[in-house]
Tab-separated table of C-alpha atoms and ligand atoms in Angstrom:
chain	number	residue	atom	x	y	z
A	201	MET	CA	-4.372	50.054	-38.358
A	202	SER	CA	-5.180	51.571	-34.784
A	203	VAL	CA	-2.707	50.847	-31.949
A	204	GLU	CA	-3.973	50.802	-27.972
A	205	LEU	CA	-3.970	53.585	-26.225
A	206	ARG	CA	-4.929	54.470	-22.789
A	207	TYR	CA	-4.614	57.801	-23.072
A	208	ARG	CA	-6.171	59.892	-25.995
A	209	PRO	CA	-7.355	63.085	-24.864
A	210	ARG	CA	-9.047	63.621	-28.270
A	211	ARG	CA	-12.248	61.696	-26.727
A	212	LEU	CA	-13.282	64.606	-24.908
A	213	ARG	CA	-12.599	67.045	-28.392
A	214	ASP	CA	-14.657	64.379	-30.364
A	215	ASN	CA	-17.896	66.449	-30.140
A	216	GLU	CA	-19.611	70.178	-29.244
A	217	THR	CA	-21.269	68.330	-26.797
A	218	LEU	CA	-18.368	66.680	-24.969
A	219	ARG	CA	-16.337	69.788	-26.178
A	220	SER	CA	-18.853	72.724	-24.106
A	221	MET	CA	-18.997	70.208	-21.066
A	222	THR	CA	-15.409	70.274	-20.526
A	223	LEU	CA	-14.741	73.799	-21.116
A	224	GLU	CA	-12.432	75.305	-18.117
A	225	THR	CA	-12.957	78.740	-18.651
A	226	SER	CA	-15.651	80.585	-20.182
A	227	LEU	CA	-16.265	85.092	-20.812
A	228	SER	CA	-19.555	86.541	-19.562
A	229	ILE	CA	-20.921	89.914	-20.224
A	230	LYS	CA	-21.089	90.310	-16.448
A	231	ASP	CA	-16.350	89.978	-16.487
A	232	LEU	CA	-16.721	93.268	-18.769
A	233	VAL	CA	-16.947	96.887	-18.260
A	234	LEU	CA	-16.803	99.357	-20.824
A	235	PRO	CA	-14.495	102.288	-20.852
A	236	ILE	CA	-16.459	105.289	-21.969
A	237	PHE	CA	-14.796	108.639	-22.754
A	238	ILE	CA	-17.208	111.869	-22.545
A	239	SER	CA	-17.017	115.614	-23.646
A	240	ASP	CA	-18.964	118.925	-23.164
A	241	GLU	CA	-17.232	120.159	-26.009
A	242	ILE	CA	-18.819	118.392	-28.929
A	243	SER	CA	-22.626	118.101	-29.924
A	244	SER	CA	-22.427	114.273	-32.026
A	245	PRO	CA	-20.166	111.099	-30.852
A	246	LYS	CA	-16.637	111.467	-32.640
A	247	GLU	CA	-15.380	108.776	-33.387
A	248	ILE	CA	-11.062	108.236	-32.271
A	249	GLU	CA	-8.617	108.064	-35.054
A	250	SER	CA	-6.876	105.734	-33.811
A	251	MET	CA	-8.856	103.179	-31.894
A	252	PRO	CA	-11.951	102.884	-34.978
A	253	GLY	CA	-15.412	102.091	-33.462
A	254	VAL	CA	-14.581	103.474	-30.130
A	255	PHE	CA	-16.547	107.185	-29.790
A	256	CYS	CA	-15.924	109.958	-27.453
A	257	TRP	CA	-19.595	110.896	-26.115
A	258	PRO	CA	-21.275	114.235	-25.631
A	259	VAL	CA	-22.859	114.577	-22.166
A	260	SER	CA	-25.926	115.450	-23.909
A	261	GLN	CA	-26.250	112.248	-25.427
A	262	ILE	CA	-24.259	109.904	-23.344
A	263	VAL	CA	-27.527	108.904	-20.678
A	264	ASP	CA	-29.205	107.091	-24.073
A	265	GLN	CA	-26.579	105.797	-25.328
A	266	VAL	CA	-25.670	104.041	-21.802
A	267	GLU	CA	-28.928	102.656	-21.844
A	268	LYS	CA	-28.503	100.732	-25.092
A	269	TRP	CA	-25.218	99.508	-23.213
A	270	ILE	CA	-27.608	97.831	-20.347
A	271	ILE	CA	-29.784	96.614	-22.848
A	272	SER	CA	-26.921	94.749	-24.467
A	273	GLY	CA	-25.978	93.456	-21.302
A	274	ILE	CA	-23.186	95.760	-19.794
A	275	ARG	CA	-23.131	96.599	-16.146
A	276	ALA	CA	-20.702	98.161	-15.416
A	277	PHE	CA	-18.587	101.525	-17.037
A	278	ALA	CA	-15.579	103.076	-16.094
A	279	VAL	CA	-15.318	107.196	-17.105
A	280	PHE	CA	-12.500	109.170	-18.654
A	281	PRO	CA	-12.975	112.783	-19.494
A	282	LYS	CA	-11.668	114.645	-22.105
A	283	ILE	CA	-11.005	117.874	-21.063
A	284	ASP	CA	-11.618	121.566	-22.872
A	285	PRO	CA	-7.933	122.372	-23.091
A	286	ALA	CA	-8.621	125.983	-21.782
A	287	LYS	CA	-9.369	124.119	-18.896
A	288	LYS	CA	-6.403	122.462	-18.217
A	289	THR	CA	-3.958	123.777	-15.991
A	290	GLU	CA	-0.402	122.988	-14.612
A	291	THR	CA	-2.212	121.442	-11.284
A	292	GLY	CA	-5.054	120.424	-12.879
A	293	ASP	CA	-6.884	122.569	-10.998
A	294	GLU	CA	-10.290	121.483	-12.695
A	295	CYS	CA	-10.484	117.832	-11.644
A	296	LEU	CA	-11.431	119.880	-8.007
A	297	ASN	CA	-14.325	121.871	-9.658
A	298	PRO	CA	-17.380	119.545	-8.631
A	299	ASN	CA	-19.398	120.961	-11.948
A	300	SER	CA	-16.507	119.094	-13.909
A	301	VAL	CA	-17.941	117.047	-16.855
A	302	VAL	CA	-16.750	113.862	-15.191
A	303	TYR	CA	-18.611	114.657	-12.266
A	304	GLU	CA	-21.518	115.943	-13.972
A	305	VAL	CA	-22.106	112.847	-16.483
A	306	ALA	CA	-22.140	110.676	-12.818
A	307	ARG	CA	-24.923	112.721	-11.675
A	308	SER	CA	-27.171	112.227	-14.531
A	309	ILE	CA	-25.942	108.509	-15.033
A	310	LYS	CA	-26.400	107.499	-12.159
A	311	SER	CA	-30.121	109.340	-11.588
A	312	ASN	CA	-31.511	107.044	-14.408
A	313	PHE	CA	-29.573	103.907	-13.840
A	314	SER	CA	-29.155	103.517	-9.828
A	315	GLN	CA	-28.667	99.516	-10.501
A	316	ILE	CA	-25.204	99.462	-12.751
A	317	SER	CA	-21.687	99.785	-11.652
A	318	LEU	CA	-19.636	103.741	-12.503
A	319	ILE	CA	-16.176	103.621	-12.028
A	320	GLY	CA	-14.409	106.877	-11.534
A	321	ASP	CA	-10.919	107.213	-12.541
A	322	LEU	CA	-8.618	109.204	-10.449
A	323	ALA	CA	-5.238	110.560	-11.832
A	324	LEU	CA	-4.196	114.372	-12.670
A	325	ASP	CA	-3.567	113.160	-16.441
A	326	PRO	CA	-6.725	114.578	-18.226
A	327	TYR	CA	-6.636	118.315	-16.283
A	328	THR	CA	-3.041	118.540	-16.625
A	329	SER	CA	-1.488	120.842	-19.275
A	330	HIS	CA	1.797	118.562	-19.800
A	331	GLY	CA	-0.340	115.395	-19.474
A	332	HIS	CA	1.032	113.922	-16.478
A	333	ASP	CA	-0.932	112.128	-13.567
A	334	GLY	CA	0.406	114.549	-11.196
A	335	VAL	CA	2.272	117.693	-9.868
A	336	LEU	CA	5.540	118.576	-11.123
A	337	ASP	CA	8.309	119.769	-8.496
A	338	LYS	CA	11.216	122.441	-9.881
A	339	ASP	CA	12.893	120.093	-11.270
A	340	GLY	CA	10.216	118.659	-13.118
A	341	ARG	CA	9.299	115.548	-11.638
A	342	VAL	CA	5.940	114.661	-10.486
A	343	ASP	CA	5.326	115.445	-6.558
A	344	ASN	CA	4.145	112.492	-5.075
A	345	ASP	CA	2.773	113.400	-1.617
A	346	ARG	CA	1.051	117.093	-3.341
A	347	THR	CA	-0.383	114.712	-6.062
A	348	VAL	CA	-1.787	112.528	-3.201
A	349	GLU	CA	-3.492	115.229	-1.295
A	350	ILE	CA	-5.283	116.384	-4.588
A	351	LEU	CA	-7.157	112.888	-5.361
A	352	ALA	CA	-7.850	112.473	-2.271
A	353	LYS	CA	-10.235	116.067	-2.502
A	354	ALA	CA	-11.276	114.931	-5.843
A	355	SER	CA	-12.081	111.469	-4.413
A	356	VAL	CA	-14.623	112.625	-2.211
A	357	LEU	CA	-16.429	114.709	-5.240
A	358	ALA	CA	-16.474	111.899	-7.143
A	359	ALA	CA	-17.822	109.832	-4.405
A	360	ASP	CA	-20.157	112.945	-4.271
A	361	ALA	CA	-21.110	112.787	-7.782
A	362	GLY	CA	-22.430	109.139	-7.565
A	363	TYR	CA	-19.259	106.926	-8.451
A	364	ASP	CA	-19.820	103.579	-6.731
A	365	VAL	CA	-15.959	102.375	-6.921
A	366	LEU	CA	-12.859	104.723	-7.240
A	367	ALA	CA	-10.162	103.950	-9.153
A	368	PRO	CA	-6.611	105.423	-8.832
A	369	SER	CA	-4.393	105.407	-12.239
A	370	ASP	CA	-1.926	107.598	-11.288
A	371	MET	CA	0.907	105.021	-9.110
A	372	MET	CA	1.656	107.604	-6.664
A	373	ASP	CA	2.722	106.027	-3.756
A	374	GLY	CA	0.154	105.960	-0.877
A	375	ARG	CA	-2.668	106.859	-2.170
A	376	VAL	CA	-4.946	103.842	-1.738
A	377	GLY	CA	-4.539	104.537	2.083
A	378	VAL	CA	-5.011	107.796	2.105
A	379	ILE	CA	-7.978	107.807	-0.222
A	380	ARG	CA	-9.952	105.169	1.899
A	381	SER	CA	-9.345	107.278	4.487
A	382	HIS	CA	-10.628	110.203	2.801
A	383	LEU	CA	-13.519	108.392	2.255
A	384	GLU	CA	-14.534	106.842	5.520
A	385	LYS	CA	-14.286	110.342	7.295
A	386	ASN	CA	-16.289	112.138	4.663
A	387	GLY	CA	-18.841	108.965	5.059
A	388	HIS	CA	-18.208	107.219	2.239
A	389	ILE	CA	-17.798	103.777	3.662
A	390	LYS	CA	-19.977	101.907	0.763
A	391	THR	CA	-17.315	103.525	-2.244
A	392	CYS	CA	-15.028	100.850	-3.635
A	393	ILE	CA	-10.972	101.271	-4.468
A	394	MET	CA	-10.247	99.121	-7.879
A	395	SER	CA	-6.827	100.653	-7.309
A	396	TYR	CA	-4.690	100.442	-10.582
A	397	ALA	CA	-1.524	98.345	-8.494
A	398	ALA	CA	0.636	97.764	-11.134
A	399	LYS	CA	0.612	99.925	-13.680
A	400	PHE	CA	3.044	99.300	-16.347
A	401	CYS	CA	5.039	102.158	-18.015
A	402	SER	CA	3.593	101.078	-21.096
A	403	SER	CA	3.719	101.704	-25.177
A	404	TYR	CA	0.055	100.422	-25.392
A	405	TYR	CA	-1.756	104.022	-24.019
A	406	GLY	CA	-0.679	105.680	-27.068
A	407	PRO	CA	-4.657	105.745	-28.325
A	408	PHE	CA	-5.892	106.627	-25.147
A	409	ARG	CA	-3.413	109.645	-24.733
A	410	ASP	CA	-4.970	110.512	-28.168
A	411	ALA	CA	-8.936	110.112	-27.008
A	412	ILE	CA	-8.300	112.345	-23.999
A	413	GLY	CA	-6.318	114.572	-26.046
A	414	ALA	CA	-3.509	114.235	-23.251
A	415	SER	CA	-0.216	116.730	-23.389
A	416	ASN	CA	-1.304	117.556	-26.850
A	417	ASN	CA	-0.345	114.199	-27.892
A	418	MET	CA	3.275	114.895	-27.914
A	419	PRO	CA	5.217	111.752	-26.421
A	420	ILE	CA	5.348	111.733	-21.967
A	421	ASP	CA	7.615	109.792	-20.273
A	422	LYS	CA	5.807	108.169	-17.193
A	423	SER	CA	8.387	106.028	-16.186
A	424	GLY	CA	9.355	108.186	-12.777
A	425	TYR	CA	6.255	106.492	-11.595
A	426	GLN	CA	4.864	103.602	-13.935
A	427	LEU	CA	6.084	100.180	-13.608
A	428	SER	CA	9.144	99.448	-15.838
A	429	PRO	CA	7.613	96.211	-17.977
A	430	ASN	CA	10.837	94.107	-17.210
A	431	ASN	CA	10.104	94.246	-13.104
A	432	PHE	CA	8.085	91.293	-11.749
A	433	ARG	CA	9.131	91.150	-8.187
A	434	GLU	CA	8.533	94.676	-7.956
A	435	ALA	CA	4.747	94.526	-9.372
A	436	THR	CA	3.874	92.087	-6.373
A	437	ARG	CA	5.579	94.309	-4.090
A	438	GLU	CA	3.098	97.039	-5.801
A	439	LEU	CA	0.210	94.733	-5.148
A	440	GLU	CA	1.184	93.941	-1.706
A	441	LEU	CA	1.509	97.765	-0.852
A	442	ASP	CA	-2.516	98.884	-2.354
A	443	PHE	CA	-3.681	95.239	-0.531
A	444	GLU	CA	-2.225	96.842	2.929
A	445	GLU	CA	-3.913	100.083	2.210
A	446	GLY	CA	-6.960	98.868	1.618
A	447	ALA	CA	-7.899	98.438	-2.212
A	448	ASP	CA	-11.150	96.361	-2.263
A	449	ILE	CA	-9.949	95.576	-5.831
A	450	LEU	CA	-6.315	94.795	-7.338
A	451	MET	CA	-5.776	95.660	-11.280
A	452	ILE	CA	-3.131	95.200	-13.163
A	453	LYS	CA	-2.794	96.694	-16.454
A	454	PRO	CA	-2.118	96.123	-19.814
A	455	ALA	CA	-3.059	92.929	-19.200
A	456	GLU	CA	-2.612	90.545	-22.229
A	457	PRO	CA	1.139	91.559	-22.017
A	458	PHE	CA	1.077	91.260	-18.114
A	459	LEU	CA	-0.342	87.375	-18.095
A	460	ASP	CA	2.188	86.376	-15.553
A	461	VAL	CA	1.056	89.361	-12.710
A	462	ILE	CA	-2.630	88.692	-13.368
A	463	HIS	CA	-2.028	84.672	-12.442
A	464	TYR	CA	0.192	85.995	-9.780
A	465	ALA	CA	-2.077	88.032	-8.295
A	466	ARG	CA	-4.708	85.629	-8.140
A	467	ASN	CA	-3.381	83.265	-6.446
A	468	HIS	CA	-1.605	85.243	-3.638
A	469	PHE	CA	-4.553	87.580	-3.085
A	470	THR	CA	-8.009	86.896	-1.666
A	471	ILE	CA	-9.306	89.681	-2.685
A	472	PRO	CA	-10.531	90.461	-7.118
A	473	ILE	CA	-8.141	90.723	-8.968
A	474	ALA	CA	-8.702	93.349	-12.182
A	475	ALA	CA	-7.563	93.806	-15.820
A	476	TYR	CA	-7.322	96.033	-18.673
A	477	GLN	CA	-6.700	95.570	-21.832
A	478	VAL	CA	-5.941	99.472	-22.466
A	479	SER	CA	-5.981	100.817	-26.123
A	480	GLY	CA	-3.107	99.791	-27.555
A	481	GLU	CA	-4.727	96.711	-27.580
A	482	TYR	CA	-7.545	97.562	-29.178
A	483	SER	CA	-6.433	98.728	-31.714
A	484	ARG	CA	-3.778	95.919	-32.417
A	485	ILE	CA	-6.303	93.483	-33.084
A	486	THR	CA	-9.186	96.294	-34.801
A	487	ALA	CA	-6.036	97.591	-37.342
A	488	ALA	CA	-5.643	93.158	-38.404
A	489	GLY	CA	-9.108	93.198	-38.409
A	490	LEU	CA	-10.226	95.729	-40.962
A	491	ASN	CA	-7.167	94.936	-42.734
A	492	GLY	CA	-8.436	92.034	-43.438
A	493	TRP	CA	-5.650	89.895	-41.737
A	494	LEU	CA	-7.214	88.993	-38.300
A	495	ASP	CA	-10.386	88.104	-37.340
A	496	ALA	CA	-11.217	90.832	-35.096
A	497	GLU	CA	-14.175	89.366	-33.348
A	498	LYS	CA	-12.692	85.984	-32.440
A	499	CYS	CA	-9.194	87.543	-31.741
A	500	ALA	CA	-10.695	89.791	-29.416
A	501	ILE	CA	-12.675	87.401	-27.542
A	502	GLU	CA	-9.675	84.919	-27.303
A	503	SER	CA	-7.357	87.725	-26.051
A	504	LEU	CA	-9.991	88.062	-22.994
A	505	THR	CA	-10.708	84.336	-22.462
A	506	SER	CA	-7.345	84.445	-21.907
A	507	ILE	CA	-6.727	87.242	-19.487
A	508	LYS	CA	-9.470	85.773	-17.698
A	509	ARG	CA	-8.008	82.202	-17.623
A	510	ALA	CA	-4.687	83.563	-16.326
A	511	GLY	CA	-6.894	84.718	-13.349
A	512	ALA	CA	-8.895	88.180	-13.763
A	513	ASP	CA	-12.269	88.873	-12.188
A	514	LEU	CA	-13.223	91.065	-13.956
A	515	ILE	CA	-11.769	92.984	-17.504
A	516	LEU	CA	-11.853	96.647	-18.643
A	517	THR	CA	-11.888	96.352	-22.025
A	518	TYR	CA	-13.299	98.955	-25.117
A	519	PHE	CA	-14.317	95.087	-27.039
A	520	ALA	CA	-17.297	94.710	-24.613
A	521	ASP	CA	-19.766	96.494	-26.213
A	522	LYS	CA	-18.321	94.447	-29.390
A	523	VAL	CA	-18.709	91.319	-28.302
A	524	ALA	CA	-21.623	91.599	-26.303
A	525	SER	CA	-23.463	89.331	-28.131
A	526	SER	CA	-21.513	86.440	-29.298
A	527	ILE	CA	-20.241	85.287	-25.344
B	1548	LIG	C1	-3.800	107.847	-16.997
B	1548	LIG	C2	-4.950	106.782	-17.484
B	1548	LIG	C3	-4.300	105.815	-18.518
B	1548	LIG	C4	-5.037	104.796	-19.222
B	1548	LIG	C5	-5.871	105.049	-18.094
B	1548	LIG	N1	-5.604	106.067	-17.340
B	1548	LIG	C6	-2.608	106.001	-19.961
B	1548	LIG	C7	-1.518	106.820	-19.191
B	1548	LIG	O1	-1.064	106.075	-17.994
B	1548	LIG	O2	-1.396	107.281	-19.698
B	1548	LIG	C8	-4.741	104.072	-20.486
B	1548	LIG	C9	-6.058	102.997	-20.843
B	1548	LIG	C10	-5.684	102.432	-22.390
B	1548	LIG	O3	-4.956	102.740	-22.523
B	1548	LIG	O4	-7.274	102.106	-22.448
B	1548	LIG	N2	-4.249	108.528	-15.784
């Protein structure tokens, strides 16, 4: 027996053509940025234990590898260095060495592939012996203004080396404005700032800290500068401040646990919104996939689509190369 129904939402789901014609959100490789780990201490790629399928690349092989990724459709890369522990200091001085690996790699990638977007992370944690994102004061707290001064100097070195976009990931107050003015004064008027505006003090960063060897892999508490995951209003204030200070792109991080913040940002700002699907988001899906509990690729695409649906224009994700041929 059939009832007479005016509305049958299933009509639009009857066949694949109708379903694809009525798709509201679709993911494209153009939306994705691949974070890459590099090191000058290794001579062959080294898999990161807590991120199966993600490697740390020797500088000597990175240009060939980037070429392969470009062929797969990836157009933007965010570079993270793993620094030799012997070069780490309390104040992270290695980040002001113009010949440090992060600058060297930008020069070689950009001289081969000028068309791609290269994103340089600005933060001291790869360079400090204690693993914090800044220099410490006498009480062991991260000193905001001294840290901002170093980041501003590093921003000019990064732009000189060829980074197109600089991404301060440290959560110091006022750094976007100071970096913007340093870049302008030094002639880097085209260098964009993608600020990690609402960066939460998340437990999902663990595998990344293993990857860069931060704080010798000891647990570290960054709640003195990163946002509490409990605080939505405070996150909106951080977004507002970075927008006012001149950020070109606002980022929210992690991504899937903070879809509400992404959605808010999309609706309140006219500039592009980025989201970072972080290492722990990658590892949880990948681990379940390796156990045969989930279809990792499908879950990755579902997660990325949710992040886009919430309002992200671009997404940093370790899955970029893995899903490139399926989206
Ligand atoms: C630190 C930084 C972190 C990430 C990017 N930049 C970790 C942290 O704040 O400790 C995390 C990325 C990830 O987990 O994938 N400057």
